[in-house]
Amino acid sequence: MKILGIETSCDETAAAVVEDGIRILSNQIASQVEIHARYGGVVPEVASRQHILAIIPIIKQAMSEAKTSWQDLYGMAVTVGPGLAGSLLVGASVAKAIALARGLPITGVNHLEGHIYANWLVSPDIVPHFPLICLIVSGGHSDLVLMREHGDYVLLGRTRDDAAGEAFDKAARILGLGYPGGPPIDQTTRDGTAAIQLPRAWLKGTNDFSFSGIKTALLRLVEGGKVSSVADAAASFQEAVTDVLVSKTVEVAREHRVRQVLLAGGVASNQLLRQRLVHSSAIPVLIPDPILCTDNAAMIAACGYFRFKAGKMDGLEMDVIPSLRLA
Ligand code: KG4
Ligand code: ZN
Protein backbone atom coordinates (compact mmCIF):
# COMPACT_ATOMS: atom_id res chain seq x y z
CA MET A 1 0.00 0.00 0.00
CA LYS A 2 1.66 3.21 -1.19
CA ILE A 3 0.60 6.43 0.52
CA LEU A 4 1.44 9.98 -0.60
CA GLY A 5 2.08 12.14 2.48
CA ILE A 6 1.73 15.93 2.40
CA GLU A 7 2.98 18.23 5.18
CA THR A 8 2.66 22.04 5.27
CA SER A 9 1.93 22.80 8.95
CA CYS A 10 4.74 25.30 9.51
CA ASP A 11 7.66 26.34 7.31
CA GLU A 12 8.57 23.16 5.42
CA THR A 13 6.66 22.18 2.28
CA ALA A 14 7.03 18.40 2.15
CA ALA A 15 5.75 15.43 0.16
CA ALA A 16 6.75 11.76 0.41
CA VAL A 17 5.68 8.32 -0.75
CA VAL A 18 5.84 5.54 1.84
CA GLU A 19 4.98 1.87 1.32
CA ASP A 20 3.15 -0.15 3.99
CA GLY A 21 3.89 2.53 6.60
CA ILE A 22 7.54 1.46 6.89
CA ARG A 23 9.43 1.84 3.58
CA ILE A 24 10.35 5.33 2.32
CA LEU A 25 10.18 5.49 -1.49
CA SER A 26 10.73 9.26 -1.57
CA ASN A 27 11.00 12.10 0.93
CA GLN A 28 11.08 15.63 -0.50
CA ILE A 29 11.34 18.76 1.64
CA ALA A 30 11.41 22.40 0.47
CA SER A 31 12.57 24.40 3.46
CA GLN A 32 11.67 28.09 3.88
CA VAL A 33 14.10 28.48 6.76
CA GLU A 34 16.35 31.01 5.01
CA ILE A 35 13.39 33.27 4.23
CA HIS A 36 12.14 33.30 7.84
CA ALA A 37 15.64 33.53 9.37
CA ARG A 38 15.73 37.20 8.29
CA TYR A 39 12.83 37.86 10.67
CA GLY A 40 14.12 35.67 13.52
CA GLY A 41 11.07 33.40 13.34
CA VAL A 42 8.32 32.07 11.07
CA VAL A 43 6.13 34.78 9.51
CA PRO A 44 2.77 33.01 8.96
CA GLU A 45 1.62 35.00 5.93
CA VAL A 46 4.96 34.52 4.18
CA ALA A 47 4.88 30.80 5.02
CA SER A 48 1.49 30.20 3.37
CA ARG A 49 2.52 32.06 0.23
CA GLN A 50 5.72 29.99 -0.02
CA HIS A 51 3.74 26.76 0.43
CA ILE A 52 1.53 27.76 -2.52
CA LEU A 53 4.62 28.21 -4.69
CA ALA A 54 6.35 25.01 -3.60
CA ILE A 55 3.61 22.42 -3.07
CA ILE A 56 2.93 21.22 -6.64
CA PRO A 57 6.63 20.91 -7.66
CA ILE A 58 7.39 19.08 -4.38
CA ILE A 59 4.54 16.59 -4.88
CA LYS A 60 5.68 15.98 -8.48
CA GLN A 61 9.25 15.39 -7.27
CA ALA A 62 8.10 12.98 -4.56
CA MET A 63 5.99 10.99 -7.05
CA SER A 64 8.76 10.88 -9.63
CA GLU A 65 11.51 9.95 -7.14
CA ALA A 66 9.27 7.11 -5.90
CA LYS A 67 8.58 6.07 -9.52
CA THR A 68 4.93 6.02 -8.55
CA SER A 69 1.91 6.88 -10.70
CA TRP A 70 -1.45 8.11 -9.35
CA GLN A 71 -2.90 4.66 -10.12
CA ASP A 72 -0.24 3.04 -7.89
CA LEU A 73 -1.31 5.05 -4.83
CA TYR A 74 -3.67 3.63 -2.24
CA GLY A 75 -4.42 7.09 -0.86
CA MET A 76 -3.13 10.35 0.59
CA ALA A 77 -2.34 11.48 4.12
CA VAL A 78 -2.21 15.20 4.88
CA THR A 79 -1.45 17.16 8.05
CA VAL A 80 -4.59 18.93 9.32
CA GLY A 81 -3.20 20.32 12.61
CA PRO A 82 -1.77 21.54 14.88
CA GLY A 83 0.00 24.31 12.99
CA LEU A 84 -0.44 27.64 11.24
CA ALA A 85 -3.94 27.93 9.76
CA GLY A 86 -2.89 29.40 6.40
CA SER A 87 -0.05 26.90 5.99
CA LEU A 88 -2.21 23.88 6.87
CA LEU A 89 -4.86 25.08 4.44
CA VAL A 90 -2.48 24.85 1.46
CA GLY A 91 -1.66 21.16 2.05
CA ALA A 92 -5.23 20.19 2.87
CA SER A 93 -6.67 22.02 -0.18
CA VAL A 94 -4.17 20.43 -2.56
CA ALA A 95 -4.87 16.97 -1.10
CA LYS A 96 -8.61 17.49 -1.56
CA ALA A 97 -8.16 18.69 -5.13
CA ILE A 98 -6.08 15.60 -5.99
CA ALA A 99 -8.58 13.37 -4.21
CA LEU A 100 -11.37 14.79 -6.33
CA ALA A 101 -9.43 14.65 -9.60
CA ARG A 102 -7.97 11.16 -9.10
CA GLY A 103 -10.62 9.51 -6.95
CA LEU A 104 -8.15 8.83 -4.14
CA PRO A 105 -9.12 8.49 -0.46
CA ILE A 106 -7.65 10.95 2.08
CA THR A 107 -6.91 10.74 5.77
CA GLY A 108 -6.21 13.85 7.84
CA VAL A 109 -3.21 13.40 10.15
CA ASN A 110 -2.35 15.06 13.46
CA HIS A 111 1.16 16.50 13.03
CA LEU A 112 2.25 15.24 16.48
CA GLU A 113 0.99 11.76 15.71
CA GLY A 114 3.02 12.01 12.51
CA HIS A 115 6.17 12.84 14.52
CA ILE A 116 5.63 9.67 16.60
CA TYR A 117 5.26 7.56 13.43
CA ALA A 118 8.72 8.64 12.21
CA ASN A 119 9.78 5.80 14.54
CA TRP A 120 8.14 3.27 12.19
CA LEU A 121 10.58 4.48 9.53
CA VAL A 122 13.78 3.81 11.52
CA SER A 123 14.24 0.58 9.54
CA PRO A 124 11.76 -1.77 7.78
CA ASP A 125 13.01 -4.52 10.14
CA ILE A 126 12.34 -2.63 13.38
CA VAL A 127 8.79 -2.37 14.72
CA PRO A 128 8.07 -0.36 17.91
CA HIS A 129 6.44 -2.43 20.66
CA PHE A 130 3.39 -1.32 22.65
CA PRO A 131 2.87 -0.09 25.25
CA LEU A 132 5.46 2.62 24.76
CA ILE A 133 6.33 6.11 25.95
CA CYS A 134 7.10 8.77 23.37
CA LEU A 135 8.76 12.08 24.20
CA ILE A 136 7.70 14.57 21.52
CA VAL A 137 9.95 17.64 21.53
CA SER A 138 9.33 20.16 18.77
CA GLY A 139 9.06 23.90 18.23
CA GLY A 140 5.57 23.97 19.72
CA HIS A 141 5.38 20.93 22.00
CA SER A 142 7.13 19.00 24.77
CA ASP A 143 4.77 16.12 25.40
CA LEU A 144 5.19 12.82 27.24
CA VAL A 145 2.73 10.42 25.66
CA LEU A 146 1.75 6.87 26.59
CA MET A 147 0.83 4.96 23.43
CA ARG A 148 -1.01 1.70 24.13
CA GLU A 149 -1.92 0.78 20.55
CA HIS A 150 -2.01 2.40 17.12
CA GLY A 151 -4.04 5.60 17.51
CA ASP A 152 -4.39 5.21 21.30
CA TYR A 153 -2.69 8.03 23.21
CA VAL A 154 -2.66 9.22 26.81
CA LEU A 155 -1.01 12.60 27.43
CA LEU A 156 0.99 12.16 30.65
CA GLY A 157 2.92 15.42 30.68
CA ARG A 158 3.43 18.62 28.72
CA THR A 159 5.21 21.92 28.93
CA ARG A 160 3.71 24.62 31.10
CA ASP A 161 5.44 27.43 29.23
CA ASP A 162 8.04 27.23 26.44
CA ALA A 163 8.29 24.07 24.35
CA ALA A 164 11.79 22.51 24.21
CA GLY A 165 12.40 23.73 20.63
CA GLU A 166 11.11 27.18 21.51
CA ALA A 167 13.56 27.27 24.44
CA PHE A 168 16.43 26.33 22.09
CA ASP A 169 15.33 29.06 19.66
CA LYS A 170 15.13 31.70 22.42
CA ALA A 171 18.45 30.67 23.97
CA ALA A 172 20.11 30.90 20.54
CA ARG A 173 18.72 34.39 20.09
CA ILE A 174 20.08 35.42 23.51
CA LEU A 175 23.49 34.01 22.53
CA GLY A 176 23.40 35.58 19.04
CA LEU A 177 23.39 32.22 17.25
CA GLY A 178 20.55 32.88 14.78
CA TYR A 179 17.30 31.12 13.88
CA PRO A 180 16.28 28.31 14.16
CA GLY A 181 18.33 27.91 17.32
CA GLY A 182 18.53 24.15 17.83
CA PRO A 183 21.07 23.26 15.12
CA PRO A 184 23.60 26.07 15.93
CA ILE A 185 23.39 25.34 19.68
CA ASP A 186 23.91 21.63 18.99
CA GLN A 187 26.94 22.52 16.81
CA THR A 188 28.44 25.17 19.14
CA THR A 189 28.29 22.95 22.22
CA ARG A 190 30.87 20.65 20.63
CA ASP A 191 33.50 23.34 21.44
CA GLY A 192 32.24 24.00 24.97
CA THR A 193 31.66 22.46 28.38
CA ALA A 194 28.60 22.72 30.59
CA ALA A 195 30.52 24.83 33.10
CA ILE A 196 27.67 27.14 34.13
CA GLN A 197 25.09 25.84 36.60
CA LEU A 198 21.62 26.74 35.29
CA PRO A 199 18.43 26.07 37.28
CA ARG A 200 16.16 23.11 36.43
CA ALA A 201 12.41 23.23 37.07
CA TRP A 202 11.62 19.68 38.19
CA LEU A 203 7.90 20.28 38.93
CA LYS A 204 8.05 17.31 41.29
CA GLY A 205 5.00 15.09 41.46
CA THR A 206 4.04 15.90 37.85
CA ASN A 207 5.27 14.81 34.43
CA ASP A 208 5.14 18.39 33.16
CA PHE A 209 8.04 20.52 31.96
CA SER A 210 8.95 24.18 32.30
CA PHE A 211 11.85 25.74 30.39
CA SER A 212 11.26 29.47 30.74
CA GLY A 213 13.33 29.62 33.97
CA ILE A 214 16.44 28.18 32.28
CA LYS A 215 16.09 30.69 29.45
CA THR A 216 15.62 33.65 31.85
CA ALA A 217 18.64 32.59 33.93
CA LEU A 218 20.71 32.52 30.73
CA LEU A 219 19.44 35.97 29.74
CA ARG A 220 20.40 37.42 33.17
CA LEU A 221 23.91 35.99 32.85
CA VAL A 222 24.39 37.44 29.35
CA GLU A 223 22.94 40.84 30.33
CA GLY A 224 25.14 40.86 33.43
CA GLY A 225 28.24 40.32 31.24
CA LYS A 226 28.93 37.01 32.99
CA VAL A 227 29.23 34.89 29.84
CA SER A 228 32.76 34.76 28.48
CA SER A 229 32.29 31.71 26.26
CA VAL A 230 29.20 31.32 24.05
CA ALA A 231 30.07 27.62 23.57
CA ASP A 232 30.11 27.03 27.35
CA ALA A 233 26.84 28.92 27.79
CA ALA A 234 25.19 26.94 24.97
CA ALA A 235 26.52 23.67 26.41
CA SER A 236 25.23 24.59 29.89
CA PHE A 237 21.80 25.43 28.50
CA GLN A 238 21.65 22.22 26.45
CA GLU A 239 22.76 20.18 29.48
CA ALA A 240 20.02 21.67 31.69
CA VAL A 241 17.23 21.06 29.14
CA THR A 242 18.47 17.53 28.34
CA ASP A 243 18.84 16.66 32.01
CA VAL A 244 15.15 17.41 32.69
CA LEU A 245 13.83 15.83 29.47
CA VAL A 246 15.77 12.59 29.94
CA SER A 247 15.18 12.22 33.71
CA LYS A 248 11.43 12.67 33.35
CA THR A 249 11.13 10.38 30.33
CA VAL A 250 13.10 7.57 31.97
CA GLU A 251 11.06 7.91 35.16
CA VAL A 252 7.70 7.85 33.35
CA ALA A 253 8.74 4.84 31.24
CA ARG A 254 9.71 2.96 34.41
CA GLU A 255 6.48 3.89 36.21
CA HIS A 256 4.29 2.71 33.34
CA ARG A 257 6.35 -0.47 32.73
CA VAL A 258 6.41 0.12 28.98
CA ARG A 259 8.33 -2.00 26.48
CA GLN A 260 9.92 0.85 24.56
CA VAL A 261 10.83 4.53 24.68
CA LEU A 262 10.54 6.62 21.50
CA LEU A 263 11.88 10.08 20.77
CA ALA A 264 10.23 12.38 18.21
CA GLY A 265 10.09 15.98 16.95
CA GLY A 266 12.73 18.45 15.72
CA VAL A 267 14.63 18.57 19.04
CA ALA A 268 15.05 14.77 18.80
CA SER A 269 17.80 15.49 16.27
CA ASN A 270 19.89 16.93 19.14
CA GLN A 271 23.02 14.82 19.60
CA LEU A 272 23.26 15.12 23.40
CA LEU A 273 19.57 14.31 23.91
CA ARG A 274 19.84 11.22 21.68
CA GLN A 275 22.99 9.93 23.42
CA ARG A 276 21.82 10.69 26.93
CA LEU A 277 18.42 9.02 26.50
CA VAL A 278 19.95 5.84 25.09
CA HIS A 279 22.49 5.82 27.95
CA SER A 280 20.04 6.51 30.75
CA SER A 281 17.12 4.26 29.85
CA ALA A 282 16.98 0.66 31.03
CA ILE A 283 14.14 0.18 28.50
CA PRO A 284 15.07 -0.04 24.77
CA VAL A 285 15.08 3.36 23.04
CA LEU A 286 14.18 4.07 19.41
CA ILE A 287 15.13 7.34 17.67
CA PRO A 288 14.56 8.21 14.00
CA ASP A 289 17.31 9.66 11.78
CA PRO A 290 17.63 13.44 12.30
CA ILE A 291 16.05 14.12 8.87
CA LEU A 292 12.93 12.23 10.01
CA CYS A 293 12.83 14.07 13.37
CA THR A 294 12.36 17.55 11.89
CA ASP A 295 9.21 18.23 9.83
CA ASN A 296 8.79 15.88 6.87
CA ALA A 297 5.99 14.15 4.96
CA ALA A 298 7.29 10.57 5.23
CA MET A 299 6.15 10.50 8.88
CA ILE A 300 2.70 11.77 7.78
CA ALA A 301 2.44 9.03 5.13
CA ALA A 302 3.54 6.37 7.66
CA CYS A 303 0.88 7.52 10.12
CA GLY A 304 -1.65 7.68 7.28
CA TYR A 305 -1.05 4.01 6.44
CA PHE A 306 -2.01 2.94 9.97
CA ARG A 307 -5.02 5.26 9.91
CA PHE A 308 -6.24 3.78 6.62
CA LYS A 309 -5.74 0.28 8.05
CA ALA A 310 -7.95 1.28 10.98
CA GLY A 311 -10.61 2.55 8.54
CA LYS A 312 -10.01 6.22 9.42
CA MET A 313 -10.78 8.13 6.23
CA ASP A 314 -11.92 11.69 5.71
CA GLY A 315 -14.27 13.20 3.14
CA LEU A 316 -13.87 16.38 1.13
CA GLU A 317 -15.51 18.30 3.99
CA MET A 318 -12.32 17.67 6.05
CA ASP A 319 -11.06 20.93 7.56
CA VAL A 320 -7.80 22.08 9.16
CA ILE A 321 -7.69 22.42 12.97
CA PRO A 322 -4.79 24.75 13.96
CA SER A 323 -5.10 23.89 17.68
CA LEU A 324 -5.64 20.13 17.21
CA ARG A 325 -4.56 18.03 20.22
CA LEU A 326 -3.23 14.49 20.35
CA ALA A 327 -5.25 13.37 23.35
O1 KG4 B 1 9.40 19.31 14.71
P1 KG4 B 1 9.97 20.55 14.14
O2 KG4 B 1 10.79 20.44 12.88
O3 KG4 B 1 8.83 21.60 13.85
C1 KG4 B 1 7.74 21.73 14.72
O4 KG4 B 1 6.79 20.89 14.60
O5 KG4 B 1 7.81 22.63 15.57
O6 KG4 B 1 10.82 21.22 15.30
C2 KG4 B 1 11.48 22.44 15.12
C3 KG4 B 1 12.28 22.75 16.38
C4 KG4 B 1 12.93 24.12 16.35
O7 KG4 B 1 12.62 24.79 17.56
C5 KG4 B 1 14.41 23.81 16.23
O8 KG4 B 1 15.24 24.78 16.84
C6 KG4 B 1 14.50 22.47 16.94
O9 KG4 B 1 13.34 21.78 16.54
N1 KG4 B 1 15.69 21.71 16.54
C7 KG4 B 1 16.67 21.35 17.40
C8 KG4 B 1 17.67 20.70 16.63
N2 KG4 B 1 17.24 20.67 15.32
C9 KG4 B 1 16.02 21.29 15.29
N3 KG4 B 1 16.80 21.55 18.72
C10 KG4 B 1 17.91 21.07 19.32
N4 KG4 B 1 18.93 20.46 18.64
C11 KG4 B 1 18.85 20.25 17.32
N5 KG4 B 1 19.84 19.64 16.66
ZN1 ZN C 1 6.90 19.25 13.71
mmCIF file with all atom_site columns, C-alpha atoms in Angstrom, residues 1-7 59 70 73-81 88-110 300-301 303-320:
data_model
loop_
_atom_site.group_PDB
_atom_site.id
_atom_site.type_symbol
_atom_site.label_atom_id
_atom_site.label_alt_id
_atom_site.label_comp_id
_atom_site.label_asym_id
_atom_site.label_entity_id
_atom_site.label_seq_id
_atom_site.pdbx_PDB_ins_code
_atom_site.Cartn_x
_atom_site.Cartn_y
_atom_site.Cartn_z
_atom_site.occupancy
_atom_site.B_iso_or_equiv
_atom_site.pdbx_formal_charge
_atom_site.auth_seq_id
_atom_site.auth_comp_id
_atom_site.auth_asym_id
_atom_site.auth_atom_id
_atom_site.pdbx_PDB_model_num
ATOM 1  C CA . MET A 1 1   ? 0.000   0.000  0.000  1.00 0.00 ? 1   MET A CA 1
ATOM 2  C CA . LYS A 1 2   ? 1.658   3.207  -1.189 1.00 0.00 ? 2   LYS A CA 1
ATOM 3  C CA . ILE A 1 3   ? 0.605   6.433  0.522  1.00 0.00 ? 3   ILE A CA 1
ATOM 4  C CA . LEU A 1 4   ? 1.438   9.978  -0.599 1.00 0.00 ? 4   LEU A CA 1
ATOM 5  C CA . GLY A 1 5   ? 2.083   12.142 2.480  1.00 0.00 ? 5   GLY A CA 1
ATOM 6  C CA . ILE A 1 6   ? 1.726   15.931 2.402  1.00 0.00 ? 6   ILE A CA 1
ATOM 7  C CA . GLU A 1 7   ? 2.982   18.228 5.180  1.00 0.00 ? 7   GLU A CA 1
ATOM 8  C CA . ILE A 1 59  ? 4.544   16.587 -4.884 1.00 0.00 ? 59  ILE A CA 1
ATOM 9  C CA . TRP A 1 70  ? -1.450  8.110  -9.353 1.00 0.00 ? 70  TRP A CA 1
ATOM 10 C CA . LEU A 1 73  ? -1.313  5.046  -4.835 1.00 0.00 ? 73  LEU A CA 1
ATOM 11 C CA . TYR A 1 74  ? -3.668  3.629  -2.238 1.00 0.00 ? 74  TYR A CA 1
ATOM 12 C CA . GLY A 1 75  ? -4.425  7.091  -0.857 1.00 0.00 ? 75  GLY A CA 1
ATOM 13 C CA . MET A 1 76  ? -3.126  10.354 0.586  1.00 0.00 ? 76  MET A CA 1
ATOM 14 C CA . ALA A 1 77  ? -2.339  11.482 4.121  1.00 0.00 ? 77  ALA A CA 1
ATOM 15 C CA . VAL A 1 78  ? -2.211  15.195 4.882  1.00 0.00 ? 78  VAL A CA 1
ATOM 16 C CA . THR A 1 79  ? -1.453  17.162 8.051  1.00 0.00 ? 79  THR A CA 1
ATOM 17 C CA . VAL A 1 80  ? -4.588  18.935 9.321  1.00 0.00 ? 80  VAL A CA 1
ATOM 18 C CA . GLY A 1 81  ? -3.196  20.320 12.609 1.00 0.00 ? 81  GLY A CA 1
ATOM 19 C CA . LEU A 1 88  ? -2.207  23.879 6.869  1.00 0.00 ? 88  LEU A CA 1
ATOM 20 C CA . LEU A 1 89  ? -4.858  25.076 4.441  1.00 0.00 ? 89  LEU A CA 1
ATOM 21 C CA . VAL A 1 90  ? -2.483  24.846 1.459  1.00 0.00 ? 90  VAL A CA 1
ATOM 22 C CA . GLY A 1 91  ? -1.657  21.164 2.048  1.00 0.00 ? 91  GLY A CA 1
ATOM 23 C CA . ALA A 1 92  ? -5.235  20.194 2.867  1.00 0.00 ? 92  ALA A CA 1
ATOM 24 C CA . SER A 1 93  ? -6.670  22.018 -0.182 1.00 0.00 ? 93  SER A CA 1
ATOM 25 C CA . VAL A 1 94  ? -4.167  20.431 -2.563 1.00 0.00 ? 94  VAL A CA 1
ATOM 26 C CA . ALA A 1 95  ? -4.870  16.968 -1.102 1.00 0.00 ? 95  ALA A CA 1
ATOM 27 C CA . LYS A 1 96  ? -8.610  17.491 -1.556 1.00 0.00 ? 96  LYS A CA 1
ATOM 28 C CA . ALA A 1 97  ? -8.158  18.694 -5.134 1.00 0.00 ? 97  ALA A CA 1
ATOM 29 C CA . ILE A 1 98  ? -6.075  15.603 -5.994 1.00 0.00 ? 98  ILE A CA 1
ATOM 30 C CA . ALA A 1 99  ? -8.582  13.365 -4.212 1.00 0.00 ? 99  ALA A CA 1
ATOM 31 C CA . LEU A 1 100 ? -11.373 14.793 -6.331 1.00 0.00 ? 100 LEU A CA 1
ATOM 32 C CA . ALA A 1 101 ? -9.426  14.650 -9.601 1.00 0.00 ? 101 ALA A CA 1
ATOM 33 C CA . ARG A 1 102 ? -7.965  11.161 -9.101 1.00 0.00 ? 102 ARG A CA 1
ATOM 34 C CA . GLY A 1 103 ? -10.623 9.510  -6.952 1.00 0.00 ? 103 GLY A CA 1
ATOM 35 C CA . LEU A 1 104 ? -8.148  8.826  -4.135 1.00 0.00 ? 104 LEU A CA 1
ATOM 36 C CA . PRO A 1 105 ? -9.115  8.493  -0.465 1.00 0.00 ? 105 PRO A CA 1
ATOM 37 C CA . ILE A 1 106 ? -7.654  10.953 2.076  1.00 0.00 ? 106 ILE A CA 1
ATOM 38 C CA . THR A 1 107 ? -6.914  10.737 5.771  1.00 0.00 ? 107 THR A CA 1
ATOM 39 C CA . GLY A 1 108 ? -6.214  13.853 7.839  1.00 0.00 ? 108 GLY A CA 1
ATOM 40 C CA . VAL A 1 109 ? -3.214  13.396 10.153 1.00 0.00 ? 109 VAL A CA 1
ATOM 41 C CA . ASN A 1 110 ? -2.349  15.059 13.464 1.00 0.00 ? 110 ASN A CA 1
ATOM 42 C CA . ILE A 1 300 ? 2.700   11.766 7.785  1.00 0.00 ? 300 ILE A CA 1
ATOM 43 C CA . ALA A 1 301 ? 2.445   9.032  5.131  1.00 0.00 ? 301 ALA A CA 1
ATOM 44 C CA . CYS A 1 303 ? 0.879   7.523  10.116 1.00 0.00 ? 303 CYS A CA 1
ATOM 45 C CA . GLY A 1 304 ? -1.652  7.682  7.279  1.00 0.00 ? 304 GLY A CA 1
ATOM 46 C CA . TYR A 1 305 ? -1.055  4.014  6.439  1.00 0.00 ? 305 TYR A CA 1
ATOM 47 C CA . PHE A 1 306 ? -2.011  2.937  9.969  1.00 0.00 ? 306 PHE A CA 1
ATOM 48 C CA . ARG A 1 307 ? -5.023  5.263  9.914  1.00 0.00 ? 307 ARG A CA 1
ATOM 49 C CA . PHE A 1 308 ? -6.245  3.776  6.616  1.00 0.00 ? 308 PHE A CA 1
ATOM 50 C CA . LYS A 1 309 ? -5.737  0.283  8.049  1.00 0.00 ? 309 LYS A CA 1
ATOM 51 C CA . ALA A 1 310 ? -7.955  1.282  10.983 1.00 0.00 ? 310 ALA A CA 1
ATOM 52 C CA . GLY A 1 311 ? -10.612 2.555  8.541  1.00 0.00 ? 311 GLY A CA 1
ATOM 53 C CA . LYS A 1 312 ? -10.013 6.217  9.415  1.00 0.00 ? 312 LYS A CA 1
ATOM 54 C CA . MET A 1 313 ? -10.779 8.132  6.226  1.00 0.00 ? 313 MET A CA 1
ATOM 55 C CA . ASP A 1 314 ? -11.915 11.694 5.708  1.00 0.00 ? 314 ASP A CA 1
ATOM 56 C CA . GLY A 1 315 ? -14.266 13.201 3.143  1.00 0.00 ? 315 GLY A CA 1
ATOM 57 C CA . LEU A 1 316 ? -13.865 16.381 1.133  1.00 0.00 ? 316 LEU A CA 1
ATOM 58 C CA . GLU A 1 317 ? -15.510 18.303 3.986  1.00 0.00 ? 317 GLU A CA 1
ATOM 59 C CA . MET A 1 318 ? -12.322 17.671 6.049  1.00 0.00 ? 318 MET A CA 1
ATOM 60 C CA . ASP A 1 319 ? -11.063 20.926 7.564  1.00 0.00 ? 319 ASP A CA 1
ATOM 61 C CA . VAL A 1 320 ? -7.804  22.078 9.158  1.00 0.00 ? 320 VAL A CA 1
#
